[in-house]
Short mmCIF file of C-alpha atoms in Angstrom, two decimals:
data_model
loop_
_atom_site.label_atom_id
_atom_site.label_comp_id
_atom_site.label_asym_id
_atom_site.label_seq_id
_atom_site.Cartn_x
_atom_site.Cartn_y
_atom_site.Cartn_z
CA UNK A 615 0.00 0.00 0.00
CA UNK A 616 0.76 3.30 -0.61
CA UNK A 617 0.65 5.79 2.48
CA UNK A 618 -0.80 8.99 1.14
CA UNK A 619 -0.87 12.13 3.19
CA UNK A 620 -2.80 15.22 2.33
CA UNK A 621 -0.86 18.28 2.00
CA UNK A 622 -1.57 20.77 5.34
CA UNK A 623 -0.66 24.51 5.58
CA UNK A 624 1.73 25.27 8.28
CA UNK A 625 -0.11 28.60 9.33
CA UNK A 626 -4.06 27.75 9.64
CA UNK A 627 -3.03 23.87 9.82
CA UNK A 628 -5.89 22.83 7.82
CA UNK A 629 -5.72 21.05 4.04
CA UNK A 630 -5.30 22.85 1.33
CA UNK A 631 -8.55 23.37 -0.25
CA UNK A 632 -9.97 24.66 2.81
CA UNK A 633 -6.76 27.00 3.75
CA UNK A 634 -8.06 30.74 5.00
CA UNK A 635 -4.45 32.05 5.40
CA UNK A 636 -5.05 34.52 3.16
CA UNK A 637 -7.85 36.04 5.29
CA UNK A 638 -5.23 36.26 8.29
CA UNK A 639 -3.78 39.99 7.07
CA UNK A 640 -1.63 40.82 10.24
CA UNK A 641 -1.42 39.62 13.29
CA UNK A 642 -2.83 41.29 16.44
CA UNK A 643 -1.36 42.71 19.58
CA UNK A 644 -4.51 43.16 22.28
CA UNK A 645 -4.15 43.49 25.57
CA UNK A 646 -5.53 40.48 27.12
CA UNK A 647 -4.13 36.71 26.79
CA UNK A 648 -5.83 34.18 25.58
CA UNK A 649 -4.81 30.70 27.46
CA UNK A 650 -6.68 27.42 25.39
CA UNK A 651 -7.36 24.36 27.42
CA UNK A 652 -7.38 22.13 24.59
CA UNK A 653 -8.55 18.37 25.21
CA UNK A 654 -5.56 15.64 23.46
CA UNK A 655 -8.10 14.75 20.67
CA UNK A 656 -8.51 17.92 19.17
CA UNK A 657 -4.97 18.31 18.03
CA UNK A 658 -5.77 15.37 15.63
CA UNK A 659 -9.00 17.28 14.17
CA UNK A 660 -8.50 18.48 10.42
CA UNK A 661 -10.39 21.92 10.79
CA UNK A 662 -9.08 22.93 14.32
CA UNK A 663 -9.88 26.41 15.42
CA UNK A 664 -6.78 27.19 17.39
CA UNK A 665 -3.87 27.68 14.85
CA UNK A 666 -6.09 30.00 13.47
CA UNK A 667 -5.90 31.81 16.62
CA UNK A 668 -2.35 31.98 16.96
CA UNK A 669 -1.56 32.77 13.84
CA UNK A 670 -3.80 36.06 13.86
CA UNK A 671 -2.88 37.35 18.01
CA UNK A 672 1.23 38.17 18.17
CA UNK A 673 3.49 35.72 19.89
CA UNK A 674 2.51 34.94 23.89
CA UNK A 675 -1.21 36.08 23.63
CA UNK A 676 -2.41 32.88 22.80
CA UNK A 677 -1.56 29.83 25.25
CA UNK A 678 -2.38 26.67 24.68
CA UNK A 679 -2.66 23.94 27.50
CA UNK A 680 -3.25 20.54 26.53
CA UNK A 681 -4.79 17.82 28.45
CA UNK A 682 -7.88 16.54 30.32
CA UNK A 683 -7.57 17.87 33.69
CA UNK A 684 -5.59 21.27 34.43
CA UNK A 685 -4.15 21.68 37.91
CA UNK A 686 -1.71 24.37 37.93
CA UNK A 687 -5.04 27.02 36.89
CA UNK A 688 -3.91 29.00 39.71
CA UNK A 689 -1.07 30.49 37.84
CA UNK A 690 -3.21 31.43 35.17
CA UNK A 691 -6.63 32.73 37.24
CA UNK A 692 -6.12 35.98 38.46
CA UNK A 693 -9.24 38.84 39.66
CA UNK A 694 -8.79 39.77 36.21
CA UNK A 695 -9.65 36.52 34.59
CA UNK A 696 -13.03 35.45 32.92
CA UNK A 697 -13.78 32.02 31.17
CA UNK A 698 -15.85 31.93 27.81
CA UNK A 699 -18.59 29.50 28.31
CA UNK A 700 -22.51 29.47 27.29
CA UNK A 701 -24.55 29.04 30.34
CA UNK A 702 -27.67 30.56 31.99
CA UNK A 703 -25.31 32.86 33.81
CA UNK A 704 -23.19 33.94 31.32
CA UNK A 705 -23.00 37.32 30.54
CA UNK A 706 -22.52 38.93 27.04
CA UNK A 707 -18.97 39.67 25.79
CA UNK A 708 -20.37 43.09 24.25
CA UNK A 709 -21.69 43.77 27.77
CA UNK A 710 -17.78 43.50 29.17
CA UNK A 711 -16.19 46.88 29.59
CA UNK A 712 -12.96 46.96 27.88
CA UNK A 713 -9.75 46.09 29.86
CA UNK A 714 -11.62 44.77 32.74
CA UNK A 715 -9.82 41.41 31.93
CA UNK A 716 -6.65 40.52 31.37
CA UNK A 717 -6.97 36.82 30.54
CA UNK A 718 -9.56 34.56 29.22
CA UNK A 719 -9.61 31.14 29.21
CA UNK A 720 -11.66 29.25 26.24
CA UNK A 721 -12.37 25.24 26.47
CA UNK A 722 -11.20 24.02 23.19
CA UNK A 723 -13.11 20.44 22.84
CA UNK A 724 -16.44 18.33 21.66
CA UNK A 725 -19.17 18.46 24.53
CA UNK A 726 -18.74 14.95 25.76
CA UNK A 727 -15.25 15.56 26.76
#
């Protein structure tokens, strides 16, 4: 057999016929970090969501943590920190005065997991 491997871009990390590097114009230097607790299988996915994110924030504003269970959080959660999550408490992002947080934290994985 021959082993066949379709051809990825290194920026967006997705194949080529769905690539959107072009749409990534600069990248951006905001004030808050963005830390990613990304579960193990969604390194593996074809159309992940997170190189996208680095590629378009300037070096250190994205962080990515990989795993299942996180228990050094306390280095990361700070007064200033707020996690993005849907839930009957959640309160709009447009609501969110800016620079009242410095980091957020975004779950990067399937609902089951």
């Amino acid at each position: 057999k021959q082993w066949y491997q379709r051809r990825v871009r290194a920026t967006c990390a997705r194949p080529m016929p769905q690539c959107v590097c072009h749409s990534i114009t600069e990248r951006h230097d905001i004030a808050t970090t963005v830390v990613v607790l990304q579960h193990p299988a969604e390194q593996n996915r074809q159309l992940r969501t997170v190189p996208l994110l680095q590629a378009g924030l300037v070096e250190g504003k994205c962080q990515v943590h990989i795993g299942k269970r996180f228990k050094n959080l306390e280095t990361i959660i700070t007064p200033r920190t707020a996690l993005l999550f849907p839930g009957r408490d959640a309160v709009n992002c447009g609501d969110v005065d800016r620079g009242t947080y410095d980091t957020l934290i975004c779950l990067d994985g399937t609902w089951p997991q």
